[in-house]
mmCIF file of C-alpha atoms in Angstrom:
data_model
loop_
_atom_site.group_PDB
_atom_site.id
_atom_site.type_symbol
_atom_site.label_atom_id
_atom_site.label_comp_id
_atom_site.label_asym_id
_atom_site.label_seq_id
_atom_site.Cartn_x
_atom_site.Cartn_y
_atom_site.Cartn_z
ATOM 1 C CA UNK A 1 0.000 0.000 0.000
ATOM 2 C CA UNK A 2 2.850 2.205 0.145
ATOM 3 C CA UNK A 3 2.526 3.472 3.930
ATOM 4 C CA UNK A 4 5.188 4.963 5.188
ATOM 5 C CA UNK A 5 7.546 3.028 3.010
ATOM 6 C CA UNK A 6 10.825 4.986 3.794
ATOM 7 C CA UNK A 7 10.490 4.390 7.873
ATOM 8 C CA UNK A 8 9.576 1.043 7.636
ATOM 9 C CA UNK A 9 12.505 0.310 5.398
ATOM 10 C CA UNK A 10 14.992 2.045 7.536
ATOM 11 C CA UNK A 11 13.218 0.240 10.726
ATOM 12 C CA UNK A 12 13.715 -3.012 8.552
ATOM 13 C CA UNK A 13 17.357 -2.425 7.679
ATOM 14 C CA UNK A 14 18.322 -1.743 11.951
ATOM 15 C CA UNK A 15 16.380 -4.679 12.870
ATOM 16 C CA UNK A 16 18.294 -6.969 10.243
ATOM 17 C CA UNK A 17 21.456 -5.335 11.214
ATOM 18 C CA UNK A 18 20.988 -6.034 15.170
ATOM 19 C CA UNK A 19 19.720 -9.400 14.076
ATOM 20 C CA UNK A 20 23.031 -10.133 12.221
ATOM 21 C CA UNK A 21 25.334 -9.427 14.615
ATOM 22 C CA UNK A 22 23.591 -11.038 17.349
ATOM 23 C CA UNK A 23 22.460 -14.258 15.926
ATOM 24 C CA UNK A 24 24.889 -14.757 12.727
ATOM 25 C CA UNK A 25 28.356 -15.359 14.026
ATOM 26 C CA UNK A 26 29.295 -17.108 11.705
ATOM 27 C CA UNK A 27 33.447 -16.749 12.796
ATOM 28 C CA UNK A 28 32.609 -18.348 15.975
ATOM 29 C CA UNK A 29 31.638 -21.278 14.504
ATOM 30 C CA UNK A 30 34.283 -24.365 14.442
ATOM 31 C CA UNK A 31 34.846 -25.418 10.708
ATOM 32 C CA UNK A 32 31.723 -27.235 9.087
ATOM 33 C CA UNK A 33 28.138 -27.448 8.647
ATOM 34 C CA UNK A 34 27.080 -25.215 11.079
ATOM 35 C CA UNK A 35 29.635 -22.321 10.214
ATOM 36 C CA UNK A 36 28.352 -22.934 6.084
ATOM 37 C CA UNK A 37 24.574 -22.343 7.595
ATOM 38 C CA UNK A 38 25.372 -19.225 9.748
ATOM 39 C CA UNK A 39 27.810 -17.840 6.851
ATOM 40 C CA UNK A 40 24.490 -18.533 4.433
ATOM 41 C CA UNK A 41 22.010 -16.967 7.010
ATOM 42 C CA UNK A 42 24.644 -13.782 7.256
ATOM 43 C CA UNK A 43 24.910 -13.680 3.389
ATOM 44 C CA UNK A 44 21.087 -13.740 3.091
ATOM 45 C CA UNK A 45 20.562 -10.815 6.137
ATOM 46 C CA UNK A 46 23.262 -8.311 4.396
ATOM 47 C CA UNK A 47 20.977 -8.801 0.913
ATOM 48 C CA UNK A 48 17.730 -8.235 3.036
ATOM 49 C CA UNK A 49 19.487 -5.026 4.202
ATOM 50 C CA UNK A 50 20.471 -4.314 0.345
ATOM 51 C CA UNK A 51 16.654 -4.587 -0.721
ATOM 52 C CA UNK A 52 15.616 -2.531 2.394
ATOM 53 C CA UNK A 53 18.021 0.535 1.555
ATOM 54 C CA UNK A 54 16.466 0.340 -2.368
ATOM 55 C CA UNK A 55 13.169 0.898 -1.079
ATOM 56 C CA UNK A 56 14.330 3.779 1.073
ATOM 57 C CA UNK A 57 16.266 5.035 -1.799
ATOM 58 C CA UNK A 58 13.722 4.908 -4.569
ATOM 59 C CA UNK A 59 10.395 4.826 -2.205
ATOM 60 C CA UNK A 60 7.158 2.590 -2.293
ATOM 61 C CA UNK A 61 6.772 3.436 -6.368
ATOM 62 C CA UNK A 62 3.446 5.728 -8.468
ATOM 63 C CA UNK A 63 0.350 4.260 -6.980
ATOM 64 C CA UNK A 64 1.465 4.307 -2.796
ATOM 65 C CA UNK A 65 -0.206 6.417 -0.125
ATOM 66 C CA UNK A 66 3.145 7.884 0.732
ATOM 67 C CA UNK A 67 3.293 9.544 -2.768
ATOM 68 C CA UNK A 68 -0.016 11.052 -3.110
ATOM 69 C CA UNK A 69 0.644 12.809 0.047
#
């Protein structure tokens, strides 16, 4: 719907960020499975924070709330 787009991608991007660094470790892992799933959960978290900052950046698009206002 386009509602307040640019907040709620900025609130997206911190909460991914603190997410990452709490949760995705993936250097404190020993050698193995489990670092190859954190490092894949981290890789996946940095491009959610890449697709968050190009809706910030180009907004919710023509037929959003946010623009008619």
């Amino acid at each position: 719907m386009g509602v307040g787009t640019r907040y709620c991608a900025i609130l997206t991007f911190v909460f991914v960020v603190a997410a990452t660094a709490i949760a995705h470790r993936y250097w404190e892992y020993p050698a193995g499975a489990q670092q190859i799933g954190q490092y894949n959960h981290f890789l996946k978290n940095i491009s959610i924070m890449g697709g968050a900052m190009l809706i910030f950046v180009t907004g919710a698009g023509r037929f959003s709330f946010d623009r008619a206002s």
